[in-house]
Short mmCIF file of C-alpha atoms in Angstrom, two decimals:
data_model
loop_
_atom_site.label_atom_id
_atom_site.label_comp_id
_atom_site.label_asym_id
_atom_site.label_seq_id
_atom_site.Cartn_x
_atom_site.Cartn_y
_atom_site.Cartn_z
CA MET A 281 16.08 61.80 -63.20
CA THR A 282 18.48 64.64 -63.89
CA GLU A 283 17.93 67.25 -61.16
CA LYS A 284 20.54 69.68 -62.38
CA ILE A 285 20.82 70.36 -66.05
CA SER A 286 24.35 70.22 -67.39
CA ARG A 287 25.25 73.18 -69.60
CA LYS A 288 27.52 71.80 -72.33
CA LYS A 289 29.56 74.26 -74.38
CA VAL A 290 31.36 71.87 -76.72
CA LEU A 291 30.70 68.56 -78.42
CA ARG A 292 32.22 65.61 -76.58
CA ASN A 293 33.76 62.59 -78.32
CA TRP A 294 32.02 63.43 -81.61
CA LYS A 295 32.95 61.28 -84.62
CA LEU A 296 32.09 61.17 -88.32
CA ARG A 297 29.69 58.26 -87.87
CA ASP A 298 27.83 60.33 -85.29
CA SER A 299 27.27 63.04 -87.88
CA PHE A 300 26.02 60.48 -90.39
CA ASP A 301 23.65 58.83 -87.93
CA LEU A 302 22.32 62.16 -86.70
CA GLY A 303 21.81 63.33 -90.27
CA LEU A 304 20.01 60.10 -91.09
CA ILE A 305 17.59 60.16 -88.16
CA SER A 306 17.07 63.90 -88.74
CA SER A 307 16.08 63.15 -92.34
CA ALA A 308 13.50 60.68 -91.07
CA HIS A 309 12.23 63.40 -88.75
CA GLY A 310 11.93 65.70 -91.75
CA MET A 311 9.76 63.19 -93.57
CA SER A 312 7.65 62.55 -90.47
CA ASP A 313 6.97 66.24 -89.84
CA GLY A 314 6.45 66.78 -93.54
CA PHE A 315 3.82 64.03 -93.53
CA SER A 316 1.83 65.96 -90.91
CA ASN A 317 1.28 68.93 -93.22
CA LEU A 318 1.90 67.33 -96.59
CA MET A 319 -1.42 68.31 -98.15
CA VAL A 320 -1.70 71.78 -96.61
CA PRO A 321 -0.05 73.59 -99.58
CA VAL A 322 -2.56 72.00 -101.99
CA LEU A 323 -5.57 72.34 -99.69
CA VAL A 324 -7.11 74.84 -102.09
CA LEU A 325 -6.96 72.24 -104.89
CA ILE A 326 -8.45 69.54 -102.66
CA VAL A 327 -11.25 71.87 -101.55
CA ALA A 328 -12.03 72.68 -105.19
CA GLU A 329 -11.98 69.03 -106.34
CA PHE A 330 -14.23 67.73 -103.56
CA SER A 331 -16.28 70.95 -103.07
CA LEU A 332 -15.47 71.05 -99.36
CA THR A 333 -16.93 73.47 -96.82
CA PRO A 334 -14.71 75.19 -94.21
CA VAL A 335 -15.90 72.65 -91.62
CA GLN A 336 -15.01 69.73 -93.92
CA SER A 337 -11.60 71.31 -94.51
CA GLY A 338 -11.12 71.45 -90.75
CA ILE A 339 -12.15 67.79 -90.43
CA LEU A 340 -9.60 66.81 -93.09
CA LEU A 341 -6.84 68.72 -91.32
CA SER A 342 -7.86 67.19 -87.99
CA SER A 343 -8.19 63.54 -89.04
CA LEU A 344 -4.45 62.91 -89.02
CA SER A 345 -3.99 64.59 -85.64
CA LEU A 346 -6.91 62.63 -84.20
CA SER A 347 -5.32 59.30 -85.09
CA VAL A 348 -1.99 60.49 -83.66
CA LEU A 349 -3.79 61.31 -80.43
CA MET A 350 -5.38 57.85 -80.32
CA PHE A 351 -2.26 55.78 -81.00
CA GLN A 352 0.76 57.79 -79.86
CA TYR A 353 0.72 57.25 -76.12
CA PRO A 354 -0.25 53.54 -76.11
CA LEU A 355 2.54 52.86 -78.60
CA SER A 356 5.07 54.91 -76.62
CA ILE A 357 4.25 52.91 -73.47
CA TYR A 358 4.60 49.71 -75.48
CA SER A 359 8.00 50.95 -76.68
CA ASP A 360 9.23 51.42 -73.11
CA PHE A 361 7.73 48.09 -72.09
CA THR A 362 9.44 46.12 -74.86
CA GLY A 363 12.47 48.28 -75.70
CA ARG A 364 11.78 47.75 -79.42
CA ARG A 365 11.80 51.42 -80.33
CA LYS A 366 13.53 51.00 -83.65
CA ALA A 367 11.20 48.26 -84.90
CA ILE A 368 8.13 50.25 -83.86
CA LEU A 369 9.45 53.40 -85.53
CA LEU A 370 10.21 51.61 -88.80
CA GLY A 371 6.88 49.80 -88.88
CA GLY A 372 4.85 52.92 -88.18
CA MET A 373 6.63 55.10 -90.72
CA LEU A 374 6.29 52.39 -93.36
CA LEU A 375 2.52 52.26 -92.72
CA ALA A 376 2.30 56.05 -93.11
CA THR A 377 4.28 55.97 -96.36
CA ILE A 378 2.25 53.18 -97.93
CA SER A 379 -1.00 54.89 -96.92
CA TYR A 380 0.01 58.09 -98.70
CA LEU A 381 0.79 56.11 -101.85
CA PHE A 382 -2.91 55.20 -102.10
CA VAL A 383 -3.78 58.89 -102.62
CA GLY A 384 -3.16 58.34 -106.33
CA ILE A 385 -6.21 56.08 -106.72
CA ILE A 386 -8.83 57.43 -104.29
CA SER A 387 -11.98 59.05 -105.67
CA SER A 388 -13.89 60.05 -102.54
CA PHE A 389 -13.41 62.58 -99.77
CA TYR A 390 -14.17 59.85 -97.21
CA PHE A 391 -11.40 57.63 -98.58
CA LEU A 392 -9.08 60.62 -98.29
CA LEU A 393 -10.09 60.94 -94.64
CA LEU A 394 -9.30 57.25 -94.12
CA ILE A 395 -5.87 57.67 -95.71
CA THR A 396 -4.97 60.64 -93.53
CA PHE A 397 -6.17 58.71 -90.46
CA LEU A 398 -3.89 55.77 -91.31
CA VAL A 399 -1.00 58.15 -91.98
CA GLY A 400 -1.50 59.62 -88.52
CA ALA A 401 -1.61 56.16 -86.94
CA GLY A 402 1.70 55.20 -88.52
CA ASN A 403 3.33 58.58 -88.04
CA SER A 404 2.34 58.64 -84.35
CA VAL A 405 5.28 56.42 -83.43
CA TYR A 406 8.01 58.69 -84.75
CA HIS A 407 8.35 61.43 -82.14
CA PRO A 408 8.39 59.32 -78.96
CA CYS A 409 10.57 56.59 -80.48
CA GLY A 410 12.76 58.87 -82.61
CA THR A 411 13.41 61.39 -79.83
CA SER A 412 14.20 58.61 -77.36
CA MET A 413 16.59 56.99 -79.86
CA VAL A 414 18.38 60.32 -80.36
CA ALA A 415 18.56 61.05 -76.62
CA ARG A 416 20.06 57.61 -75.95
CA ARG A 417 22.34 57.45 -79.00
CA PHE A 418 23.84 60.92 -78.38
CA GLU A 419 23.65 61.04 -74.58
CA GLU A 420 26.86 63.06 -74.15
CA ASN A 421 25.66 65.77 -76.56
CA ARG A 422 21.93 65.54 -75.94
CA ALA A 423 20.89 69.20 -76.34
CA PHE A 424 22.90 69.59 -79.56
CA ALA A 425 21.63 66.32 -81.05
CA ILE A 426 17.98 66.99 -80.21
CA SER A 427 18.29 70.51 -81.66
CA ILE A 428 19.73 69.23 -84.95
CA HIS A 429 17.16 66.45 -84.97
CA GLY A 430 14.46 69.09 -84.54
CA LEU A 431 16.02 71.15 -87.31
CA GLY A 432 15.65 68.13 -89.58
CA GLY A 433 11.92 68.18 -88.95
CA ASN A 434 11.69 71.79 -90.06
CA VAL A 435 13.83 71.18 -93.12
CA GLY A 436 11.37 68.51 -94.18
CA MET A 437 8.43 70.79 -93.55
CA ALA A 438 10.19 73.50 -95.55
CA ILE A 439 11.17 71.41 -98.58
CA LEU A 440 8.04 69.32 -99.00
CA PRO A 441 5.62 72.26 -99.49
CA VAL A 442 7.79 73.59 -102.34
CA LEU A 443 8.00 70.15 -103.94
CA MET A 444 4.27 69.61 -103.43
CA THR A 445 3.29 72.86 -105.14
CA PHE A 446 5.83 72.36 -107.94
CA PHE A 447 4.71 68.83 -108.79
CA ALA A 448 1.03 69.70 -108.23
CA VAL A 449 1.19 72.41 -110.90
CA PHE A 450 2.54 69.99 -113.53
CA LEU A 451 1.23 66.58 -112.41
CA GLY A 452 -1.68 67.26 -110.07
CA TRP A 453 -1.80 67.07 -106.29
CA ARG A 454 -2.25 63.28 -106.16
CA PHE A 455 0.98 62.42 -107.99
CA ALA A 456 2.74 65.17 -106.06
CA VAL A 457 1.96 63.32 -102.82
CA VAL A 458 3.26 60.02 -104.19
CA ILE A 459 6.52 61.54 -105.44
CA CYS A 460 7.19 63.36 -102.17
CA VAL A 461 6.78 60.33 -99.88
CA LEU A 462 8.75 57.72 -101.85
CA PRO A 463 12.23 58.69 -100.49
CA THR A 464 11.05 57.69 -97.01
CA ILE A 465 11.41 54.00 -97.85
CA PHE A 466 15.15 54.39 -98.56
CA ILE A 467 15.69 56.43 -95.38
CA LEU A 468 13.95 53.79 -93.27
CA TYR A 469 16.16 51.08 -94.76
CA LEU A 470 19.31 53.00 -93.79
CA ILE A 471 18.01 53.48 -90.24
CA TYR A 472 17.43 49.73 -90.07
CA LEU A 473 21.09 49.21 -90.98
CA ARG A 474 22.69 51.94 -88.84
CA PHE A 475 20.79 51.90 -85.53
CA SER A 476 21.56 48.66 -83.74
CA GLU A 477 19.31 46.71 -81.39
CA VAL A 478 22.00 46.95 -78.70
CA ILE A 479 21.51 50.70 -78.46
CA ASP A 480 17.77 50.28 -78.81
CA LYS A 481 17.57 48.01 -75.77
CA LYS A 482 19.90 50.01 -73.54
CA ASP A 483 18.80 50.21 -69.90
CA VAL A 484 15.44 48.58 -70.62
CA GLN A 485 13.68 47.70 -67.39
CA LYS A 486 10.59 45.52 -67.24
CA LEU A 487 8.07 47.88 -65.68
CA ASN A 488 4.37 47.23 -65.67
CA ILE A 489 1.98 49.70 -67.22
CA LYS A 490 0.87 51.06 -63.85
CA GLU A 491 4.45 51.90 -62.83
CA ILE A 492 5.15 53.62 -66.15
CA LEU A 493 2.03 55.77 -65.88
CA ARG A 494 2.77 56.59 -62.24
CA ASP A 495 6.31 57.76 -62.99
CA VAL A 496 5.15 59.93 -65.89
CA PHE A 497 2.14 61.58 -64.24
CA ARG A 498 3.93 62.32 -60.96
CA ASN A 499 6.44 64.50 -62.79
CA LYS A 500 4.90 67.98 -62.55
CA ARG A 501 7.47 69.59 -64.82
CA VAL A 502 6.74 67.12 -67.62
CA ILE A 503 3.01 67.78 -67.17
CA ILE A 504 3.52 71.54 -67.50
CA LEU A 505 5.71 71.10 -70.58
CA ALA A 506 3.02 68.89 -72.13
CA ILE A 507 0.25 71.44 -71.56
CA ALA A 508 2.34 74.32 -72.90
CA TYR A 509 3.36 72.34 -75.98
CA MET A 510 -0.26 71.31 -76.58
CA LEU A 511 -1.40 74.95 -76.56
CA ARG A 512 1.47 75.94 -78.82
CA GLY A 513 0.45 73.11 -81.19
CA MET A 514 -3.17 74.27 -81.24
CA CYS A 515 -1.97 77.71 -82.28
CA THR A 516 0.42 76.62 -85.02
CA LYS A 517 -1.83 73.83 -86.36
CA GLY A 518 -4.61 76.29 -87.07
CA THR A 519 -2.35 79.14 -88.12
CA VAL A 520 -0.53 77.05 -90.74
CA GLY A 521 -3.50 74.88 -91.69
CA PHE A 522 -5.81 77.75 -92.60
CA PHE A 523 -3.10 80.01 -94.02
CA PRO A 524 -3.73 78.81 -97.62
CA LEU A 525 -7.40 79.80 -97.33
CA LEU A 526 -6.59 83.12 -95.67
CA ALA A 527 -3.95 83.81 -98.34
CA ALA A 528 -6.34 82.84 -101.14
CA SER A 529 -8.86 85.33 -99.76
CA ARG A 530 -6.16 87.99 -100.28
CA ASN A 531 -5.68 86.84 -103.91
CA ILE A 532 -2.31 85.18 -103.29
CA GLU A 533 -1.45 82.50 -105.87
CA ILE A 534 -0.93 78.87 -104.82
CA GLN A 535 2.77 78.86 -105.81
CA LEU A 536 3.43 81.82 -103.53
CA ILE A 537 1.45 80.16 -100.74
CA GLY A 538 3.71 77.11 -100.95
CA ILE A 539 6.82 79.29 -100.90
CA ALA A 540 5.53 81.21 -97.87
CA ILE A 541 4.88 77.97 -95.99
CA SER A 542 8.38 76.77 -96.88
CA ILE A 543 9.99 79.99 -95.66
CA HIS A 544 7.94 79.70 -92.47
CA PHE A 545 9.51 76.30 -91.77
CA VAL A 546 12.97 77.32 -93.03
CA LEU A 547 13.07 80.08 -90.43
CA GLY A 548 11.88 77.55 -87.88
CA ALA A 549 14.72 75.24 -88.89
CA ILE A 550 17.27 78.03 -88.59
CA SER A 551 15.97 78.98 -85.15
CA LYS A 552 16.04 75.46 -83.68
CA PRO A 553 19.80 75.30 -82.93
CA LEU A 554 19.37 78.70 -81.28
CA MET A 555 16.52 77.28 -79.19
CA GLY A 556 18.80 74.46 -78.03
CA TYR A 557 21.56 76.96 -77.23
CA LEU A 558 19.16 79.11 -75.21
CA TYR A 559 18.06 76.08 -73.23
CA ASP A 560 21.67 75.23 -72.41
CA ARG A 561 22.28 78.81 -71.27
CA VAL A 562 19.14 79.86 -69.39
CA GLY A 563 16.96 76.78 -68.87
CA ALA A 564 13.47 75.89 -70.04
CA ARG A 565 11.34 78.67 -68.56
CA CYS A 566 13.31 81.67 -69.77
CA ALA A 567 14.05 80.07 -73.14
CA LEU A 568 10.32 79.48 -73.76
CA MET A 569 8.80 82.72 -72.48
CA VAL A 570 10.02 85.02 -75.24
CA PRO A 571 9.02 82.89 -78.28
CA PHE A 572 5.58 82.15 -76.79
CA PHE A 573 4.93 85.86 -76.21
CA ILE A 574 6.15 87.05 -79.62
CA ALA A 575 4.35 84.29 -81.52
CA GLY A 576 1.08 85.04 -79.72
CA LEU A 577 1.26 88.70 -80.73
CA LEU A 578 2.15 87.92 -84.35
CA VAL A 579 -0.75 85.48 -84.77
CA PHE A 580 -3.09 88.09 -83.31
CA ALA A 581 -1.79 90.58 -85.90
CA MET A 582 -2.48 88.37 -88.96
CA PRO A 583 -6.13 89.44 -89.50
CA PHE A 584 -5.07 93.09 -89.37
CA THR A 585 -2.59 92.86 -92.25
CA ARG A 586 -3.69 95.04 -95.17
CA THR A 587 -1.66 93.68 -98.08
CA PRO A 588 -0.52 90.23 -99.27
CA THR A 589 3.07 91.19 -98.49
CA GLU A 590 2.25 92.11 -94.90
CA LEU A 591 0.36 88.83 -94.40
CA ILE A 592 3.24 86.74 -95.74
CA VAL A 593 5.86 88.62 -93.69
CA VAL A 594 3.93 88.15 -90.45
CA PHE A 595 3.31 84.48 -91.25
CA VAL A 596 6.96 83.64 -91.93
CA LEU A 597 8.09 85.51 -88.81
CA ILE A 598 5.80 83.27 -86.77
CA GLY A 599 7.87 80.37 -88.06
CA ALA A 600 11.04 81.95 -86.67
CA VAL A 601 9.76 82.07 -83.08
CA SER A 602 7.20 79.28 -82.70
CA HIS A 603 9.26 76.12 -83.24
CA VAL A 604 10.27 75.46 -79.65
CA SER A 605 10.47 71.66 -79.75
CA PRO A 606 14.25 71.51 -78.98
CA ILE A 607 13.57 73.23 -75.67
CA ILE A 608 10.50 71.15 -74.86
CA LEU A 609 12.10 67.82 -75.75
CA THR A 610 15.52 68.43 -74.19
CA ALA A 611 13.83 69.61 -71.00
CA THR A 612 11.67 66.48 -71.04
CA ALA A 613 14.75 64.28 -71.49
CA ASP A 614 16.43 66.05 -68.56
CA PHE A 615 13.39 66.17 -66.28
CA ALA A 616 12.09 62.63 -66.93
CA ASP A 617 13.23 59.36 -65.38
CA GLU A 618 15.42 57.57 -67.93
CA LYS A 619 13.47 54.31 -67.72
CA VAL A 620 10.24 56.04 -68.82
CA LEU A 621 11.79 58.50 -71.26
CA THR A 622 9.92 57.20 -74.31
CA SER A 623 6.62 57.27 -72.42
CA SER A 624 7.34 60.80 -71.18
CA VAL A 625 8.09 62.02 -74.70
CA GLY A 626 5.03 60.11 -75.89
CA PHE A 627 2.92 61.92 -73.31
CA ILE A 628 4.30 65.26 -74.51
CA TYR A 629 3.35 64.46 -78.09
CA THR A 630 0.01 62.91 -77.15
CA CYS A 631 -0.99 66.17 -75.50
CA HIS A 632 0.41 67.97 -78.53
CA GLY A 633 -1.84 65.74 -80.63
CA LEU A 634 -4.87 67.39 -79.04
CA ASN A 635 -4.21 70.14 -81.56
CA PHE A 636 -6.56 68.20 -83.84
CA ILE A 637 -9.42 70.18 -82.28
CA SER A 638 -7.85 73.46 -83.38
CA PRO A 639 -8.83 73.28 -87.09
CA LEU A 640 -12.29 72.07 -86.07
CA ILE A 641 -12.82 75.06 -83.80
CA GLY A 642 -11.26 77.33 -86.41
CA GLY A 643 -13.55 75.93 -89.10
CA VAL A 644 -16.64 76.56 -86.97
CA ILE A 645 -15.49 80.10 -86.16
CA ALA A 646 -14.74 80.72 -89.84
CA SER A 647 -18.21 79.51 -90.86
CA GLU A 648 -20.07 81.48 -88.20
CA VAL A 649 -17.99 84.65 -87.86
CA GLY A 650 -15.28 84.72 -90.52
CA LEU A 651 -11.87 83.22 -91.20
CA ASP A 652 -10.03 86.23 -89.77
CA SER A 653 -11.64 85.66 -86.38
CA SER A 654 -10.19 82.15 -86.13
CA TYR A 655 -6.75 83.67 -85.63
CA PHE A 656 -7.82 85.43 -82.43
CA PHE A 657 -8.52 81.99 -80.96
CA TYR A 658 -5.11 80.71 -82.08
CA SER A 659 -3.40 83.71 -80.51
CA PHE A 660 -5.23 83.07 -77.23
CA CYS A 661 -3.93 79.48 -77.22
CA MET A 662 -0.32 80.62 -77.53
CA LEU A 663 -0.63 83.26 -74.81
CA LEU A 664 -2.32 80.76 -72.49
CA GLY A 665 0.67 78.50 -73.13
CA LEU A 666 2.91 81.37 -72.01
CA TRP A 667 1.06 81.42 -68.68
CA TYR A 668 1.90 77.74 -68.14
CA VAL A 669 5.52 78.24 -69.23
CA MET A 670 5.96 80.76 -66.43
CA LYS A 671 5.18 77.98 -63.93
CA ILE A 672 8.17 75.83 -64.94
CA LYS A 673 10.81 75.41 -62.25
CA ASP A 674 14.25 74.67 -63.70
#
């Protein structure tokens, strides 16, 4: 375990192949994160086609997160136990991609739920395995690599909504999904070629399940990071997930909704290298306190916006301050024991996966009180996360 975090100011021993490999794995991260919210920009079209209620919309948004919650931690433990992180990542992402391809032929809301569940099951392997692969592959430049890797996730989440809305307008939302996920197959093939099994099996130790769980759950700093990231995820999952419905209630067109979601994630992508820099300079607690506080206030302000422009501006600014994964993940890599790194990251993302309850709660609040009121709950989640962040000891 790294007790004292090294503050690196320059890249060490960086070569062209490192840039290519980091760009490649970051592209895969972009597809993985894009998968998580792929159908959000066209939620209005899905609601109209299947005549969904707000509660059903919340169930649809939650089904993927529920399957992630179910499969992510067991698979991350299995990854540490076997050392086959690359094989597990490739297999899971391929399952998610193939599942999305079936969207083109489904005719029932319940089949759509099944597809999103399978996507979540496959996609659940990416973050623990991908983050561990990056942390091991770029050990000398860990904070930088994890920040760029995180940026790749936001780039994917920024580009895919624009592509989804563009293709949905001309071809329908079903074909838009198929077109957007197909490049993943080529990216996975390149990862298969570039990331060797030698790196994948580095420092693998044959621990039993009990030892892995003990080492993870005894690490108080990892536990605090997991809780804070879970609360942040509950806030952003609901805030982004229900934004199309909130925007539609303000008479904002679907194309503009997709653009707003893209800008939200573009600003998140731009901010991620800054998040990594802040972590290197001031540590986890100070680097997390400010974005948690600002994001909580901005989410609280969303129901009070009076014009479409104000709503969009507040929403995109949330993207600039809420994407704190470089800090969370680099801190986890530094705080965790190396031999259970994948399991520690898996625990972080499993707790984050509890955000599946956020759209459900938001849907109930929207049905009983009103959609605007759901955002007060999301703001509370972020500010509660701030309280936990203040407990971190660097």
